[in-house]
Amino acid sequence: MRQQPTAARPQDLPVKADLARLRVEYGKDSRLAYLGHLDLIATVERCVRRARLPFSIGNGFARRMRIQFSSALPVGASSSCEYFDLRLTEALDPEEALAALRAATPGALAPRRAVYVEGRMPALEAWLDRASWELCCLGAPFSAEELAEAVRGVRELGKITYLRGEREKRVDLSATLVGFSVREGDDGPVVELETRSSPAGALRPRVLLDAALGAAGLAEPSSVRVRRKGQWHEEDGCLVEPFGRLFQPGETPLS
């Protein structure tokens, strides 16, 4: 196995689209839900190095590991469906690569599946444009019916305006909120959301919840647990699973 980084000249390195592209599914649980996205990237890269996988280095000035991640989770949100694509200089058996990654990764970020995907598919962050979420409102002083009515009211307005830092942001709910439902859970109302993202923007689940509570005059719950439960690609009205039917290869690398 060739060690990284390589001393080869950039012009002599292989074209990215021709490299083996290993897609890995993992979770983000426990205290690591509060790990920021940049820290997550650094952690996963260290795990790849500890696993001694033959990862590829980019041809640019910085010569970084060729790895792509699905869209960033809000800090504090957990997930059972995160993904990264890793470019390898040689195609190992995916089960062997998965076992090596598991041995080198903290349990709260443990990888669950690994397969090779088409090298010329679009980047993960752009390709996975549909998601499902669960929000558990713990100790809520309102019922599921009241919360459902509040979310319906905000959805009928068609947009949300909120502050992120000092910048005013707007979200078009007609484009980003596909559907929702609210039910009574053991510890309070539970909201199930289906969202869509695009270059024009994405909907953060907690932003929708805060807007609904504010518009309806409902008091905040004692805490809210947010979890991403699924990610897919939407194509021709169908949802494509990340390890399912793949894009047809083209003549130009898209990622």
Short mmCIF file of C-alpha atoms in Angstrom, two decimals:
data_model
loop_
_atom_site.label_atom_id
_atom_site.label_comp_id
_atom_site.label_asym_id
_atom_site.label_seq_id
_atom_site.Cartn_x
_atom_site.Cartn_y
_atom_site.Cartn_z
CA MET A 1 0.00 0.00 0.00
CA ARG A 2 1.45 3.37 -1.01
CA GLN A 3 1.76 5.81 1.87
CA GLN A 4 0.22 9.29 1.72
CA PRO A 5 1.03 12.02 0.98
CA THR A 6 2.74 11.11 -2.26
CA ALA A 7 5.79 12.91 -3.62
CA ALA A 8 4.50 12.65 -7.21
CA ARG A 9 4.12 15.82 -9.26
CA PRO A 10 0.49 17.12 -9.44
CA GLN A 11 0.38 16.66 -13.21
CA ASP A 12 1.29 12.99 -12.78
CA LEU A 13 -1.50 12.18 -10.30
CA PRO A 14 -4.64 10.36 -11.54
CA VAL A 15 -7.77 12.24 -12.60
CA LYS A 16 -10.24 12.36 -9.69
CA ALA A 17 -13.17 10.90 -11.65
CA ASP A 18 -11.10 7.80 -12.48
CA LEU A 19 -10.30 7.03 -8.84
CA ALA A 20 -12.26 4.53 -6.76
CA ARG A 21 -15.02 6.43 -4.92
CA LEU A 22 -15.97 4.76 -1.64
CA ARG A 23 -19.27 5.97 -0.13
CA VAL A 24 -19.55 5.50 3.63
CA GLU A 25 -22.68 5.82 5.77
CA TYR A 26 -22.25 6.68 9.44
CA GLY A 27 -24.20 8.10 12.38
CA LYS A 28 -23.62 11.12 14.60
CA ASP A 29 -24.85 10.45 18.12
CA SER A 30 -24.31 11.11 21.79
CA ARG A 31 -22.14 14.11 22.70
CA LEU A 32 -20.64 14.22 19.21
CA ALA A 33 -23.94 15.74 18.04
CA TYR A 34 -22.40 18.99 19.33
CA LEU A 35 -19.32 18.59 17.14
CA GLY A 36 -19.24 21.37 14.51
CA HIS A 37 -19.00 20.47 10.83
CA LEU A 38 -15.37 21.58 10.39
CA ASP A 39 -14.36 19.62 13.48
CA LEU A 40 -16.30 16.65 12.13
CA ILE A 41 -14.36 16.80 8.85
CA ALA A 42 -11.05 16.94 10.72
CA THR A 43 -12.08 14.02 12.94
CA VAL A 44 -13.12 11.80 10.02
CA GLU A 45 -9.92 12.61 8.13
CA ARG A 46 -7.87 11.54 11.17
CA CYS A 47 -9.88 8.31 11.32
CA VAL A 48 -9.18 7.61 7.63
CA ARG A 49 -5.47 8.11 8.28
CA ARG A 50 -5.56 5.83 11.35
CA ALA A 51 -7.36 3.19 9.26
CA ARG A 52 -4.41 3.35 6.81
CA LEU A 53 -6.68 3.46 3.77
CA PRO A 54 -4.96 4.41 0.48
CA PHE A 55 -6.71 7.79 0.20
CA SER A 56 -5.97 10.11 -2.69
CA ILE A 57 -4.51 13.61 -2.34
CA GLY A 58 -5.82 16.49 -4.48
CA ASN A 59 -3.76 18.15 -7.17
CA GLY A 60 -4.24 21.69 -5.85
CA PHE A 61 -1.82 23.84 -3.87
CA ALA A 62 -3.12 22.66 -0.46
CA ARG A 63 -2.91 18.94 -1.42
CA ARG A 64 -5.84 17.90 0.79
CA MET A 65 -7.44 14.50 1.18
CA ARG A 66 -10.06 13.88 -1.53
CA ILE A 67 -13.15 13.47 0.62
CA GLN A 68 -16.67 14.93 0.32
CA PHE A 69 -19.40 15.10 2.96
CA SER A 70 -23.18 15.35 2.91
CA SER A 71 -24.66 18.69 3.99
CA ALA A 72 -23.72 19.99 7.43
CA LEU A 73 -25.96 19.18 10.36
CA PRO A 74 -27.04 21.98 12.71
CA VAL A 75 -24.88 21.89 15.84
CA GLY A 76 -26.66 19.76 18.46
CA ALA A 77 -28.56 17.66 15.90
CA SER A 78 -27.93 13.92 15.78
CA SER A 79 -28.28 11.70 12.74
CA SER A 80 -28.54 8.10 11.64
CA CYS A 81 -27.83 8.85 7.96
CA GLU A 82 -24.65 10.84 7.33
CA TYR A 83 -22.37 10.13 4.36
CA PHE A 84 -18.93 10.83 3.00
CA ASP A 85 -17.27 9.89 -0.30
CA LEU A 86 -13.59 9.02 -0.13
CA ARG A 87 -11.35 8.75 -3.20
CA LEU A 88 -8.91 5.85 -3.03
CA THR A 89 -5.80 5.22 -5.10
CA GLU A 90 -6.68 1.51 -5.14
CA ALA A 91 -10.04 -0.22 -4.77
CA LEU A 92 -9.93 -2.24 -1.56
CA ASP A 93 -12.67 -4.71 -0.71
CA PRO A 94 -15.41 -2.44 0.71
CA GLU A 95 -15.99 -4.72 3.71
CA GLU A 96 -12.28 -4.62 4.55
CA ALA A 97 -12.26 -0.82 4.24
CA LEU A 98 -15.37 -0.61 6.44
CA ALA A 99 -13.81 -2.84 9.12
CA ALA A 100 -10.64 -0.73 9.16
CA LEU A 101 -12.68 2.48 9.49
CA ARG A 102 -14.79 1.04 12.30
CA ALA A 103 -11.69 0.09 14.25
CA ALA A 104 -10.30 3.63 13.88
CA THR A 105 -13.48 5.65 14.53
CA PRO A 106 -15.23 6.67 17.79
CA GLY A 107 -18.41 4.70 18.44
CA ALA A 108 -20.65 7.79 18.17
CA LEU A 109 -19.41 8.28 14.57
CA ALA A 110 -19.09 4.61 13.68
CA PRO A 111 -19.50 3.81 9.95
CA ARG A 112 -22.27 1.34 9.09
CA ARG A 113 -22.06 0.66 5.35
CA ALA A 114 -19.58 1.21 2.54
CA VAL A 115 -19.92 0.71 -1.21
CA TYR A 116 -18.24 1.98 -4.37
CA VAL A 117 -20.23 4.47 -6.44
CA GLU A 118 -19.82 6.01 -9.89
CA GLY A 119 -16.86 8.39 -9.89
CA ARG A 120 -18.54 11.09 -11.98
CA MET A 121 -21.64 11.55 -9.85
CA PRO A 122 -22.26 15.08 -8.49
CA ALA A 123 -20.88 16.03 -5.09
CA LEU A 124 -22.80 14.58 -2.13
CA GLU A 125 -23.79 17.92 -0.61
CA ALA A 126 -25.55 18.97 -3.82
CA TRP A 127 -26.86 15.54 -4.86
CA LEU A 128 -28.61 14.67 -1.58
CA ASP A 129 -31.39 17.26 -1.79
CA ARG A 130 -34.17 15.61 0.26
CA ALA A 131 -34.18 14.83 3.99
CA SER A 132 -36.46 13.71 6.78
CA TRP A 133 -36.19 15.05 10.34
CA GLU A 134 -37.59 14.36 13.78
CA LEU A 135 -37.96 17.06 16.44
CA CYS A 136 -38.89 15.97 19.97
CA CYS A 137 -40.24 18.84 22.12
CA LEU A 138 -39.39 17.75 25.66
CA GLY A 139 -41.43 19.21 28.50
CA ALA A 140 -43.59 21.21 26.07
CA PRO A 141 -46.40 23.34 27.58
CA PHE A 142 -48.54 22.73 24.48
CA SER A 143 -50.20 19.79 22.77
CA ALA A 144 -49.40 18.14 19.46
CA GLU A 145 -52.61 19.57 18.02
CA GLU A 146 -51.64 23.11 19.04
CA LEU A 147 -48.19 22.69 17.53
CA ALA A 148 -49.58 21.27 14.28
CA GLU A 149 -51.88 24.28 13.96
CA ALA A 150 -48.93 26.61 14.57
CA VAL A 151 -46.81 24.94 11.86
CA ARG A 152 -49.74 25.06 9.42
CA GLY A 153 -50.08 28.78 10.07
CA VAL A 154 -46.44 29.46 9.26
CA ARG A 155 -46.59 27.26 6.17
CA GLU A 156 -49.55 29.24 4.85
CA LEU A 157 -47.46 32.42 5.10
CA GLY A 158 -45.10 30.87 2.56
CA LYS A 159 -41.82 32.15 3.98
CA ILE A 160 -39.81 32.63 7.15
CA THR A 161 -37.59 35.61 7.92
CA TYR A 162 -35.08 35.22 10.74
CA LEU A 163 -31.70 36.45 11.95
CA ARG A 164 -28.60 34.30 11.68
CA GLY A 165 -25.98 36.23 13.56
CA GLU A 166 -26.45 39.78 12.33
CA ARG A 167 -27.70 38.79 8.87
CA GLU A 168 -31.36 38.56 7.95
CA LYS A 169 -32.21 35.31 6.18
CA ARG A 170 -35.34 34.27 4.28
CA VAL A 171 -36.59 30.76 3.58
CA ASP A 172 -39.17 29.95 0.91
CA LEU A 173 -41.35 27.28 2.52
CA SER A 174 -43.13 26.47 -0.73
CA ALA A 175 -39.80 25.19 -2.07
CA THR A 176 -38.15 23.79 1.07
CA LEU A 177 -40.95 22.29 3.19
CA VAL A 178 -42.29 19.17 1.46
CA GLY A 179 -44.52 17.98 4.30
CA PHE A 180 -44.91 17.58 8.04
CA SER A 181 -46.85 15.76 10.74
CA VAL A 182 -47.10 16.13 14.52
CA ARG A 183 -47.88 13.42 17.05
CA GLU A 184 -47.83 12.99 20.79
CA GLY A 185 -44.66 11.31 22.00
CA ASP A 186 -43.75 9.88 25.39
CA ASP A 187 -41.97 13.10 26.45
CA GLY A 188 -43.93 15.68 24.43
CA PRO A 189 -45.03 16.52 20.87
CA VAL A 190 -42.91 15.07 18.04
CA VAL A 191 -42.65 16.83 14.67
CA GLU A 192 -41.77 14.84 11.54
CA LEU A 193 -40.50 17.01 8.67
CA GLU A 194 -39.75 16.33 5.01
CA THR A 195 -37.50 19.00 3.50
CA ARG A 196 -35.94 19.86 0.15
CA SER A 197 -32.70 21.77 -0.39
CA SER A 198 -31.38 23.58 -3.46
CA PRO A 199 -28.73 26.19 -4.33
CA ALA A 200 -31.38 28.78 -3.40
CA GLY A 201 -31.51 27.60 0.20
CA ALA A 202 -32.51 24.97 2.75
CA LEU A 203 -34.81 24.82 5.76
CA ARG A 204 -33.34 24.26 9.21
CA PRO A 205 -35.88 22.34 11.31
CA ARG A 206 -35.33 24.42 14.44
CA VAL A 207 -35.92 27.63 12.44
CA LEU A 208 -39.35 26.34 11.41
CA LEU A 209 -40.19 25.30 14.98
CA ASP A 210 -39.13 28.65 16.45
CA ALA A 211 -41.13 30.54 13.82
CA ALA A 212 -44.23 28.44 14.50
CA LEU A 213 -44.01 28.87 18.26
CA GLY A 214 -43.43 32.61 17.94
CA ALA A 215 -46.30 33.17 15.49
CA ALA A 216 -48.74 31.19 17.65
CA GLY A 217 -47.56 32.68 20.95
CA LEU A 218 -46.63 29.26 22.37
CA ALA A 219 -44.01 29.00 25.12
CA GLU A 220 -40.70 27.25 24.42
CA PRO A 221 -40.34 23.59 25.47
CA SER A 222 -37.68 22.84 28.06
CA SER A 223 -35.50 21.33 25.31
CA VAL A 224 -35.69 20.13 21.71
CA ARG A 225 -33.97 17.06 20.27
CA VAL A 226 -33.36 17.24 16.52
CA ARG A 227 -32.43 14.18 14.48
CA ARG A 228 -31.90 13.64 10.76
CA LYS A 229 -33.47 10.30 9.85
CA GLY A 230 -32.95 10.02 6.09
CA GLN A 231 -31.29 11.62 3.06
CA TRP A 232 -32.09 11.03 -0.61
CA HIS A 233 -31.73 12.45 -4.09
CA GLU A 234 -34.94 13.57 -5.79
CA GLU A 235 -35.14 12.75 -9.49
CA ASP A 236 -38.22 12.72 -11.75
CA GLY A 237 -40.52 12.71 -8.73
CA CYS A 238 -38.78 9.71 -7.14
CA LEU A 239 -36.38 9.46 -4.20
CA VAL A 240 -33.05 7.78 -4.95
CA GLU A 241 -31.37 6.10 -1.98
CA PRO A 242 -27.65 7.01 -1.56
CA PHE A 243 -26.63 3.39 -2.15
CA GLY A 244 -29.33 2.75 -4.75
CA ARG A 245 -29.65 3.51 -8.46
CA LEU A 246 -26.73 5.66 -9.57
CA PHE A 247 -26.19 8.43 -12.08
CA GLN A 248 -25.02 7.47 -15.54
CA PRO A 249 -21.37 8.43 -16.14
CA GLY A 250 -20.75 11.46 -18.32
CA GLU A 251 -17.76 12.74 -20.24
CA THR A 252 -16.91 15.46 -17.70
CA PRO A 253 -16.31 14.93 -13.97
CA LEU A 254 -19.09 16.59 -11.98
CA SER A 255 -17.53 16.40 -8.54
#
